[in-house]
Coordinates of C-alpha atoms in Angstrom, one line a residue:
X1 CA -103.1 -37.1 -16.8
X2 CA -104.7 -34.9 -14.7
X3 CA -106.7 -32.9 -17.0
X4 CA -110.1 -33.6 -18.1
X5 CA -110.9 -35.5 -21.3
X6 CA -114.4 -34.9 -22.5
X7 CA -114.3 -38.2 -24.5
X8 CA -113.4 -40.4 -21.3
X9 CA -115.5 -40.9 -18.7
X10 CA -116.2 -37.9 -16.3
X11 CA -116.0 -39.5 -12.7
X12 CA -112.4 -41.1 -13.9
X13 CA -111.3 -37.7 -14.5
X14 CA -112.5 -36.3 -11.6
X15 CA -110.9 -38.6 -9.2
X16 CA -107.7 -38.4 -10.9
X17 CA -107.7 -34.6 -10.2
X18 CA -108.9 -34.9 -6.8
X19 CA -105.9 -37.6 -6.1
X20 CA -103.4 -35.4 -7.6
X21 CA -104.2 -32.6 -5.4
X22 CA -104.1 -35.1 -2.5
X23 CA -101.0 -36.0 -3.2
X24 CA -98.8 -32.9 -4.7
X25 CA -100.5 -30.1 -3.0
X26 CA -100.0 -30.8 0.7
X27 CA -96.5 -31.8 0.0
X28 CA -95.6 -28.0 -1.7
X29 CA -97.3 -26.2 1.3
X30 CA -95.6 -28.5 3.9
X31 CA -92.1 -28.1 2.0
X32 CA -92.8 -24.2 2.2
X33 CA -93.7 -24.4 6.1
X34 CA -90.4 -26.4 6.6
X35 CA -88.5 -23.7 5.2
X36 CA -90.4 -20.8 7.3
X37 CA -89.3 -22.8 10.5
X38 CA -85.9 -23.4 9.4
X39 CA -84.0 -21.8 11.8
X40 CA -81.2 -18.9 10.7
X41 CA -80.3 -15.4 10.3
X42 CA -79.7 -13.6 7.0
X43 CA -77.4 -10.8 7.8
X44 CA -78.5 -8.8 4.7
X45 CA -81.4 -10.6 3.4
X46 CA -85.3 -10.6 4.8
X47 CA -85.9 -12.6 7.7
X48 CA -89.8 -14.1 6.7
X49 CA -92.1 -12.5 8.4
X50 CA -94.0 -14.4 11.0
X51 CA -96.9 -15.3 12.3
X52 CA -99.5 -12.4 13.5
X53 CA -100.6 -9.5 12.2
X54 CA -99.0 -7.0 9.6
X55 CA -97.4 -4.4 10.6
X56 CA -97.2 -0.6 8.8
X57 CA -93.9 -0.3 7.4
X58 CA -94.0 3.4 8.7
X59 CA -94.6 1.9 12.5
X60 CA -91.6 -0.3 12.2
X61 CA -89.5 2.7 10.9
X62 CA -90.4 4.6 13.7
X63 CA -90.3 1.6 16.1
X64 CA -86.3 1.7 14.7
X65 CA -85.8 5.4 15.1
X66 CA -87.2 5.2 18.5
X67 CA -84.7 2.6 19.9
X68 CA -82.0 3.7 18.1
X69 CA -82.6 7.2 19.4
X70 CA -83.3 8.6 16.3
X71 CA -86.3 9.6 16.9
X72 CA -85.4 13.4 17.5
X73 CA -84.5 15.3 20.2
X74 CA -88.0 14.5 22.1
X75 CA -86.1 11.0 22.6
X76 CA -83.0 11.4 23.8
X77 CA -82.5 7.3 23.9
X78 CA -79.3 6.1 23.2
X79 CA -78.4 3.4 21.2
X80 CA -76.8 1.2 23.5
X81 CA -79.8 1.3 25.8
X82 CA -81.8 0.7 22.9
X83 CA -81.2 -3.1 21.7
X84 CA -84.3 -4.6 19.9
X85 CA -85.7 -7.9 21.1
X86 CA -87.3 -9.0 17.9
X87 CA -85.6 -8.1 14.3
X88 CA -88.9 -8.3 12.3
X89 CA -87.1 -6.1 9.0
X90 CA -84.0 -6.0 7.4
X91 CA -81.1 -3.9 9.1
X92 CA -80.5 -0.4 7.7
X93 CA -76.9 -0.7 8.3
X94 CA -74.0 -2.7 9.9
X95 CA -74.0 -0.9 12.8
X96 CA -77.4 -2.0 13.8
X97 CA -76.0 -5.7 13.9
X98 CA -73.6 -4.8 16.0
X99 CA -75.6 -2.9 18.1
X100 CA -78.4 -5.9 17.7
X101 CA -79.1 -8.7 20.8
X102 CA -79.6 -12.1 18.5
X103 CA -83.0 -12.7 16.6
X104 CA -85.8 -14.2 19.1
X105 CA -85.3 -17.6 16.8
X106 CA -81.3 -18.0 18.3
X107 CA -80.0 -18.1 21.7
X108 CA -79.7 -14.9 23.6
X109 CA -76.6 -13.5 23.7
X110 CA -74.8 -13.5 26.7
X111 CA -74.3 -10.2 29.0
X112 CA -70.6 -10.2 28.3
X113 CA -70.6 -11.0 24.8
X114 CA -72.8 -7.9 23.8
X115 CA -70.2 -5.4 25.8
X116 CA -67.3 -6.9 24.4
X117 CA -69.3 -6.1 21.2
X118 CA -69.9 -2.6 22.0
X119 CA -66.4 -1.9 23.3
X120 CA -64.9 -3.2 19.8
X121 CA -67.2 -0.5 17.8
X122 CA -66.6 2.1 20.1
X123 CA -63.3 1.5 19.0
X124 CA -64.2 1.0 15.8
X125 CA -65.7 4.5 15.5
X126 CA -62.3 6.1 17.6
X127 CA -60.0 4.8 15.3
X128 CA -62.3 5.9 12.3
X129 CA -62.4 9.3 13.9
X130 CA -58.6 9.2 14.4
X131 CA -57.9 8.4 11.0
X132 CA -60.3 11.4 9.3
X133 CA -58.9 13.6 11.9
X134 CA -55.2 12.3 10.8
X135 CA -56.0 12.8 6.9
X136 CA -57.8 16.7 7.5
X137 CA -54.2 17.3 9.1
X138 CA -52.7 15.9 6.6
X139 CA -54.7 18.1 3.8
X140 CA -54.5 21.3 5.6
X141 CA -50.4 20.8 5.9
X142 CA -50.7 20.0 2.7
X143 CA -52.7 22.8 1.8
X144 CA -50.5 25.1 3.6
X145 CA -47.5 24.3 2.1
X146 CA -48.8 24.7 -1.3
X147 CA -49.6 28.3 -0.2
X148 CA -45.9 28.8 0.7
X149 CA -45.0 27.5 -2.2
X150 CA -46.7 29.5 -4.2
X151 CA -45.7 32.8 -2.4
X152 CA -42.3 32.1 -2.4
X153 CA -42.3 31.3 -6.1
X154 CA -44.4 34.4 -6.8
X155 CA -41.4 36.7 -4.5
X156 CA -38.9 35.1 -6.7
X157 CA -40.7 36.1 -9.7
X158 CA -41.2 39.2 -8.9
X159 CA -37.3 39.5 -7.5
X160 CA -36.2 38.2 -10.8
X161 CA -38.1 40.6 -13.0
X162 CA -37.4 43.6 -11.1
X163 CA -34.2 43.1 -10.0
X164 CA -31.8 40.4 -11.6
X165 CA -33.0 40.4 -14.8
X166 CA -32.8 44.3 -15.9
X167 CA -28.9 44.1 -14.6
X168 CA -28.1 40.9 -15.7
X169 CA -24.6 41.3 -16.9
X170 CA -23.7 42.9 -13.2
X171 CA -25.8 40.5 -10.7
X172 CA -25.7 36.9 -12.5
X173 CA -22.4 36.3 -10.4
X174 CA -23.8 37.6 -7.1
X175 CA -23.9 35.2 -4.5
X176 CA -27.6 36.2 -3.7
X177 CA -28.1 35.0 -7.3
X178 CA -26.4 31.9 -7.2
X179 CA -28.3 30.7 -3.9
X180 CA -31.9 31.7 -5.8
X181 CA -30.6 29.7 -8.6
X182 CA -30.1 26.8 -6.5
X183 CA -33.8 27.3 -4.8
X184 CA -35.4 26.9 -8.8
X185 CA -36.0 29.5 -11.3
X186 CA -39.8 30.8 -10.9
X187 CA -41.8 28.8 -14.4
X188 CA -42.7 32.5 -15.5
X189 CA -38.7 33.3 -16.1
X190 CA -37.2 30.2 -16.2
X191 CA -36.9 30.2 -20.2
X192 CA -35.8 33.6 -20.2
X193 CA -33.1 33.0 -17.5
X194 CA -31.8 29.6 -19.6
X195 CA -31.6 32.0 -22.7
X196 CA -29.0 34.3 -21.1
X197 CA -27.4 31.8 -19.3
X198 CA -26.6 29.3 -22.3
X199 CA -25.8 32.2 -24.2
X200 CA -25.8 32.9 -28.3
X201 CA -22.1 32.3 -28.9
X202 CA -23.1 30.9 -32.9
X203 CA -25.1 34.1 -33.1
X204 CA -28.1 32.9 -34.7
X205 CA -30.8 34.6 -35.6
X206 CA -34.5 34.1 -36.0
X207 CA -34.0 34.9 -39.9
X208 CA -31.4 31.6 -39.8
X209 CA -33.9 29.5 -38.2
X210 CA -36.6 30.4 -40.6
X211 CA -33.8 29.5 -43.5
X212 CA -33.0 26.6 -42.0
X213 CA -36.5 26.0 -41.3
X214 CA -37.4 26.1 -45.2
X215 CA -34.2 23.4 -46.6
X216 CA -35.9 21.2 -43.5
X217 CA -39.5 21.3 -45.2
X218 CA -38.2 21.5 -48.7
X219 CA -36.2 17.8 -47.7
X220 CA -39.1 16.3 -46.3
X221 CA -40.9 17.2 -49.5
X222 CA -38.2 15.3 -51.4
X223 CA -36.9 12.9 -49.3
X224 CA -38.3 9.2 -49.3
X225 CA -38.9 7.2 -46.5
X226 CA -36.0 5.8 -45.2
X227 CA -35.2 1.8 -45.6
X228 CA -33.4 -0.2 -43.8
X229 CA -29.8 -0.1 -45.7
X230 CA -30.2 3.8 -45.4
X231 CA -30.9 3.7 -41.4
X232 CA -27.4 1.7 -41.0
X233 CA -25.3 3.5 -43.8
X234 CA -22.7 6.1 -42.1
X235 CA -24.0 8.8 -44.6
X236 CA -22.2 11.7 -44.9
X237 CA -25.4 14.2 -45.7
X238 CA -27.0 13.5 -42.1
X239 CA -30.0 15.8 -43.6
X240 CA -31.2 12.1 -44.3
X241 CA -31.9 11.8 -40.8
X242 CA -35.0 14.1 -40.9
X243 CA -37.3 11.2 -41.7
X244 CA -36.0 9.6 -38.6
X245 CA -37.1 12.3 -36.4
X246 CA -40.8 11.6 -36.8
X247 CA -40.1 8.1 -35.5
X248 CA -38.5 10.1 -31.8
X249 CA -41.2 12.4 -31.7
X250 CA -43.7 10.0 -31.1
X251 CA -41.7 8.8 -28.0
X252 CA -41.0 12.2 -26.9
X253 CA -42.5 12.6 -23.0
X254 CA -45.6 10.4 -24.0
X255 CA -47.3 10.7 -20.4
X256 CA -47.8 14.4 -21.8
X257 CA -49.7 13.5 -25.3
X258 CA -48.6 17.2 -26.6
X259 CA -45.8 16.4 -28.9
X260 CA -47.6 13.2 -30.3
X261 CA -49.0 13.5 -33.9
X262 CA -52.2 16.1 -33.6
X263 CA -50.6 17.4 -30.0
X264 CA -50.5 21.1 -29.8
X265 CA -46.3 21.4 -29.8
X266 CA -46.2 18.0 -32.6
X267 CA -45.2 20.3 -35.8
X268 CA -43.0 22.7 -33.2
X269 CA -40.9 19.8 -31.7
X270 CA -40.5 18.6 -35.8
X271 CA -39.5 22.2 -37.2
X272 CA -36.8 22.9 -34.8
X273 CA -35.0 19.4 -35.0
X274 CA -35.3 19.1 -38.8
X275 CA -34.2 22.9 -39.0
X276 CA -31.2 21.7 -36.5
X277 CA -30.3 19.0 -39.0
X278 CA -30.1 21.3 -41.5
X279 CA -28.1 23.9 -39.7
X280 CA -25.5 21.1 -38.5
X281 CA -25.5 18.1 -41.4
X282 CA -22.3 17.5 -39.8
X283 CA -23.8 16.4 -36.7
X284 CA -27.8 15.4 -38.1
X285 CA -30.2 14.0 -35.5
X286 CA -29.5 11.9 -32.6
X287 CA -31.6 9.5 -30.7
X288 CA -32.1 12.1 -27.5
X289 CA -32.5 15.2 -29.0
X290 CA -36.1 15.6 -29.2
X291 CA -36.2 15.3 -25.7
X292 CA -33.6 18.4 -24.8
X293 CA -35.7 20.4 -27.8
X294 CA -39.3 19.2 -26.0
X295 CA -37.9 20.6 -22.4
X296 CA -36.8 24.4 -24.1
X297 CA -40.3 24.5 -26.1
X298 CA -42.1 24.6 -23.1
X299 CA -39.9 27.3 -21.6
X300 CA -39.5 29.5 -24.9
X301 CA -41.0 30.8 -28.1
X302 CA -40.2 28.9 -31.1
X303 CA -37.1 30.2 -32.8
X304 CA -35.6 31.5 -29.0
X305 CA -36.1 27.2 -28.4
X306 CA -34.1 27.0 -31.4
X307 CA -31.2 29.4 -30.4
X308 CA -30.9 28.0 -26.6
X309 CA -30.8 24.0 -28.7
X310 CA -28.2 24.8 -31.2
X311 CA -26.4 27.1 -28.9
X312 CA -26.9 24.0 -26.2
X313 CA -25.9 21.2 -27.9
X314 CA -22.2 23.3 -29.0
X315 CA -21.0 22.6 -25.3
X316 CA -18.4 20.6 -25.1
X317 CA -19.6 17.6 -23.7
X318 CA -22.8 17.5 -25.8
X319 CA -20.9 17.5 -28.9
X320 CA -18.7 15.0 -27.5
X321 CA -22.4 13.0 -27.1
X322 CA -24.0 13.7 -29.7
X323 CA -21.1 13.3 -32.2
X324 CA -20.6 9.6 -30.4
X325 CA -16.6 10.6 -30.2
X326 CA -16.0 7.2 -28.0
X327 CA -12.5 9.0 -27.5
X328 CA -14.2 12.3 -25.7
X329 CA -17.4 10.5 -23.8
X330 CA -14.2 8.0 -22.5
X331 CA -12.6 11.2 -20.8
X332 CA -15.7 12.1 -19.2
X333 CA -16.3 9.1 -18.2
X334 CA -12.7 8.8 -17.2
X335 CA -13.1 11.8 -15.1
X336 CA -16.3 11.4 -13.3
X337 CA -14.9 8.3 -11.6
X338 CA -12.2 10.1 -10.1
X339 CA -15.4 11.8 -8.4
X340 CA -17.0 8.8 -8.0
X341 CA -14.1 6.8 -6.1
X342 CA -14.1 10.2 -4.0
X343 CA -17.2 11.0 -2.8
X344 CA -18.7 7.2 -2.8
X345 CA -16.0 5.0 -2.1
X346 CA -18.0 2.1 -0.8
X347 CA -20.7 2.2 -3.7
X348 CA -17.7 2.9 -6.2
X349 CA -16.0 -0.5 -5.1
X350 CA -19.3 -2.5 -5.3
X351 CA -19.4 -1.3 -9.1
X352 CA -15.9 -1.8 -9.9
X353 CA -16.5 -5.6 -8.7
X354 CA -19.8 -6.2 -10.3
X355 CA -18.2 -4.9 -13.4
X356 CA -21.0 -2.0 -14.0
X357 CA -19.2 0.6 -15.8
X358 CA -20.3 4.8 -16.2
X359 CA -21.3 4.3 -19.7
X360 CA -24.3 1.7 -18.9
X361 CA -26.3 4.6 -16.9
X362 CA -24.2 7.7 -17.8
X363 CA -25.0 7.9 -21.5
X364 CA -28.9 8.3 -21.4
X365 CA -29.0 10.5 -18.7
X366 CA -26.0 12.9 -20.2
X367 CA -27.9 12.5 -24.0
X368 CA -31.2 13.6 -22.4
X369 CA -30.0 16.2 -19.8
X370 CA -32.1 14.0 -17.4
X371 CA -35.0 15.2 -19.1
X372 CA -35.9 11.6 -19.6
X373 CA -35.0 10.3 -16.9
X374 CA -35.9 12.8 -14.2
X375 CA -39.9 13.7 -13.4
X376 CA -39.8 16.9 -15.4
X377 CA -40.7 19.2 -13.0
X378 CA -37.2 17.7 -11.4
X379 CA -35.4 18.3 -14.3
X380 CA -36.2 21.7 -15.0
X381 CA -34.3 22.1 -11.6
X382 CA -31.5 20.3 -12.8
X383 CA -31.3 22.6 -15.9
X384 CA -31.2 25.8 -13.8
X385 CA -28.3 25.0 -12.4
X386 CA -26.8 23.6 -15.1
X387 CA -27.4 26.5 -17.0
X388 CA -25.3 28.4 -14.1
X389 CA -22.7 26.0 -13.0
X390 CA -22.5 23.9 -16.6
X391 CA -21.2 20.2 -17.5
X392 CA -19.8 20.3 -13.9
X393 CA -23.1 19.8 -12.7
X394 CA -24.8 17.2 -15.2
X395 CA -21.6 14.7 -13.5
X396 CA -22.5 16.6 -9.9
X397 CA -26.3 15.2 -10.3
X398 CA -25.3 12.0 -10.9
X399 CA -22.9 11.4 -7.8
X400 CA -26.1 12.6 -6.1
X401 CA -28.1 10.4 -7.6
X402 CA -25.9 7.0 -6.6
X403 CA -25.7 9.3 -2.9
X404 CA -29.4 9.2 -3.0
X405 CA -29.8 5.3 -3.5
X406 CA -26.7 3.8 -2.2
X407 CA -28.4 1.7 0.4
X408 CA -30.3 -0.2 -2.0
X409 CA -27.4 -0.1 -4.7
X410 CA -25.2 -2.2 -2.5
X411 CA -27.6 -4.5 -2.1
X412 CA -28.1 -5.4 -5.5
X413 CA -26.1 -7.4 -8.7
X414 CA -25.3 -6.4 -11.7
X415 CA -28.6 -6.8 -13.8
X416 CA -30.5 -5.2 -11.0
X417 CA -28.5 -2.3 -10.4
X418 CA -28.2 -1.6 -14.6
X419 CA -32.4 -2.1 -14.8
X420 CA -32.5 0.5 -11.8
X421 CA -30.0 3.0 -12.7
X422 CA -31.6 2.8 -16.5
X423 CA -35.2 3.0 -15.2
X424 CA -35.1 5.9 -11.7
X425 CA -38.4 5.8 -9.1
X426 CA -41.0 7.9 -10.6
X427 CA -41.3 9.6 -7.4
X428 CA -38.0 11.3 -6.7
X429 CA -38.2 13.7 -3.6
X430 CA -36.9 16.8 -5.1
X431 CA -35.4 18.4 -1.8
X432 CA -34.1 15.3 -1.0
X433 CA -32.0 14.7 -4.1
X434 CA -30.4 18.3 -4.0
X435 CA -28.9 17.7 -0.3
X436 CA -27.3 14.9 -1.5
X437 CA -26.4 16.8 -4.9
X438 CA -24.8 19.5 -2.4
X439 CA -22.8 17.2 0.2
X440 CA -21.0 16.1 -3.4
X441 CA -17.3 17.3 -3.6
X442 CA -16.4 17.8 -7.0
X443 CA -12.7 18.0 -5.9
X444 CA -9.9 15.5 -5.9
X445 CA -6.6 16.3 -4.3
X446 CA -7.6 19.9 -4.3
X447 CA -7.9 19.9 -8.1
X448 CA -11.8 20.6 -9.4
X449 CA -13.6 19.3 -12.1
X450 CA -12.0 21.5 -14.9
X451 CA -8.3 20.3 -13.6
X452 CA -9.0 16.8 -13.6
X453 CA -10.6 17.1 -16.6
X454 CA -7.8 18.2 -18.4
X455 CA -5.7 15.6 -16.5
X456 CA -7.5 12.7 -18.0
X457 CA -7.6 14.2 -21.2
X458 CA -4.0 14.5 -21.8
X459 CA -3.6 10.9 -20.5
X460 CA -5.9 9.6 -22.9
X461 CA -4.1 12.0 -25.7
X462 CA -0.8 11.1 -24.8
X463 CA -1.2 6.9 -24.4
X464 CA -3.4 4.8 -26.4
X465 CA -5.6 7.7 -27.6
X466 CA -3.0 9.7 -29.3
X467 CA -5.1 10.1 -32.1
X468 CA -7.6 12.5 -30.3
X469 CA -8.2 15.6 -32.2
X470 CA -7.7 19.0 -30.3
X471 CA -10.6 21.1 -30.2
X472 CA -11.2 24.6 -30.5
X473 CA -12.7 24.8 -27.2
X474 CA -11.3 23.6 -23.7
X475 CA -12.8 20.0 -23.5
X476 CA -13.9 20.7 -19.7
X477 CA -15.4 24.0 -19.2
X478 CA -16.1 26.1 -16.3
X479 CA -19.1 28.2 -16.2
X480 CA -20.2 31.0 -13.7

């Protein structure tokens, strides 16, 4: 042991100590020495200082500043002329490396090594430039076109309110109308354009919603969660369907986290599709809905959402959805490949011989008006339309959808094209789509969409679908 024990003898201790120290000590300060003169070059890390005197951290700031011509405008050096010989601190940035001859410790580096190093960060700092020149174009265009957007969409608010709107009746059919339509609906109207446009043919009034409104809460006071025999059961009283609307609503545009339990539309979204089941028991709630009723909430008041839903979902071909007639949704399907085989031929053979059918993609995208499918800012645009040129165009928007993406469809199987059709790009260039929308032909050997329409349908009525009931209203309808 190296310490001293008071009941040993004292020289024994003492010249253990002093061997110790002979032996440890000069071993700890020549391993330390060894790793001072250990030759290398921390790129980011202190170089150890070396031998002489200390210098003021100030002087070897202002040493830096003065080489790398920093030092004001007193010193105009630049810093290529200015290359330190000795790096005695650590590098404020990478640049200074760069810029930087080798530490006194390394070999000097050559002549033609240290321009070949200035050249690269003089190109470096070009193509930095360029690229922050490239994005501040980028942002002003950007910029710019917001502008123009936002001018023209104010114009067309201002020529909607003062001039369509007060003489509807007269200038809905104007050709100046219809090409505005097809630019978008300004936000500010839009929900008061879809009212007029969809029209109140069931006459409803605010008074019926608030009835219908009451039997909906009075039923979810009574009513008991559903179970699992009830979900399956073909029940005639679809009023047992207003439990199952809480279990949509929660799926109901998510991304948005408004009509979610404790979101700001949540009891909205719930009051007009239980006071829909009420009004039709006949037809109850269907799996889609919500979505349609979530679209026309953020457009209109309350009980005006209502109206446009109910009014809506008495078309035709939604209660030929919606009502899941197989007969009906066959016709339409029927029909819209007559389109497809037209417009498409190419994509329509690839589908005919992977065996992908209209109902695999059709069916969501007709159920939620593309709502769901669509960016909704995209959909709305579909919906203006629709309101002005009707079922015509929910088929039209599809054609342009498979016109939009028929390079890569062709490309792809079965399973891949179904997963893509079922599941669109999130980014769906809005212009874009609605050129290919308008290069679709919705005629066949001169007959349009109505006449075709009606074709299928009687072949379906008169062959193995004889048992198709007529309707009350023409199955394909024509709007203006």
């Amino acid at each position: 042991s190296s310490s001293w024990d008071p009941s040993g003898d004292p020289t024994q201790s003492l010249c253990s100590t002093l061997c110790y120290n002979d032996l440890v000590i000069p071993f700890s300060s020549e391993s330390r020495s060894v790793e001072q003169r250990d030759p290398g070059w921390k790129l980011f890390g202190k170089v150890p200082p070396r031998e002489g005197p200390i210098k003021d951290p100030k002087k070897i700031q202002k040493e830096y500043e003065t080489k790398s011509g920093r030092a004001g405008p007193g010193n105009p050096t630049s810093p290529r002329q200015s290359v330190r010989k000795n790096l005695d601190f650590e590098p404020l940035s990478t640049t200074a490396l760069i810029l930087e001859d080798r530490p006194a410790n390394l070999p000097a580096k050559p002549a033609e090594e240290a321009q070949k190093h200035r050249q690269q960060y003089e190109e470096m700092v070009a193509q930095a430039k360029k690229r922050e020149l490239k994005d501040a174009q980028k942002r002003k265009k950007q910029l710019e076109d917001r502008c123009k957007l936002e001018e023209s969409i104010g114009t067309a608010a201002q020529t909607w309110n003062q001039e369509i709107l007060p003489n509807w009746s007269t200038m809905c059919t104007s050709r100046r109308v219809r090409d505005l339509w097809w630019q978008g609906i300004p936000p500010s109207v839009r929900g008061k354009v879809w009212s007029l446009a969809v029209g109140n043919d069931l006459n409803i009034t605010h008074e019926l919603y608030s009835i219908c409104l009451a039997r909906a809460k009075e039923k979810w006071k009574t009513t008991a969660a559903p179970t699992a025999e009830t979900e399956t059961e073909g029940s005639s009283d679809r009023e047992s369907s207003l439990e199952l609307i809480k279990l949509d609503i929660s799926r109901t545009f998510p991304q948005l986290c408004i009509f979610q339990q404790g979101g700001p539309y949540h009891d909205v979204l719930h009051s007009i599709l239980g006071a829909y089941t009420c009004y039709r028991p006949d037809v109850g709630y269907v799996q889609g809905m919500s979505f349609i009723a979530a679209v026309l909430i953020l457009n209109l008041d309350t009980a005006d959402a209502f109206i446009a839903f109910a009014n809506l979902l008495n078309k035709p071909c939604q209660m030929a959805f919606f009502r899941v007639d197989h007969s009906l949704m066959l016709t339409y399907f029927a029909a819209f490949e007559v389109f497809f085989e037209e417009n498409l031929p190419k994509l329509f053979a690839h589908f005919k011989t992977n065996n992908l059918t209209p109902d695999i993609y059709l069916i969501d995208w007709i159920f939620t008006l593309y709502s769901k499918s669509l960016p909704l800012d995209l959909a709305c645009r579909v919906w203006d339309v629709f309101c002005r040129d009707g079922e015509e165009f929910l088929f039209r928007t599809a054609l342009g959808l498979l016109r939009l993406y028929q390079d890569v469809l062709t490309c792809m199987d079965f399973i891949h094209m179904a997963q893509f059709l079922t599941r669109l790009p999130d980014l769906i260039p809005a212009e874009q789509l609605f050129q290919h929308i308008a290069a679709v032909h919705m005629t066949s050997r001169n007959r349009k969409w109505a006449q075709v329409g009606r074709v299928v349908f009687t072949t379906f009525t008169d062959g193995a679908d004889a048992n198709v009931p007529a309707l009350a209203t023409p199955l394909f309808e024509c709007q203006c």
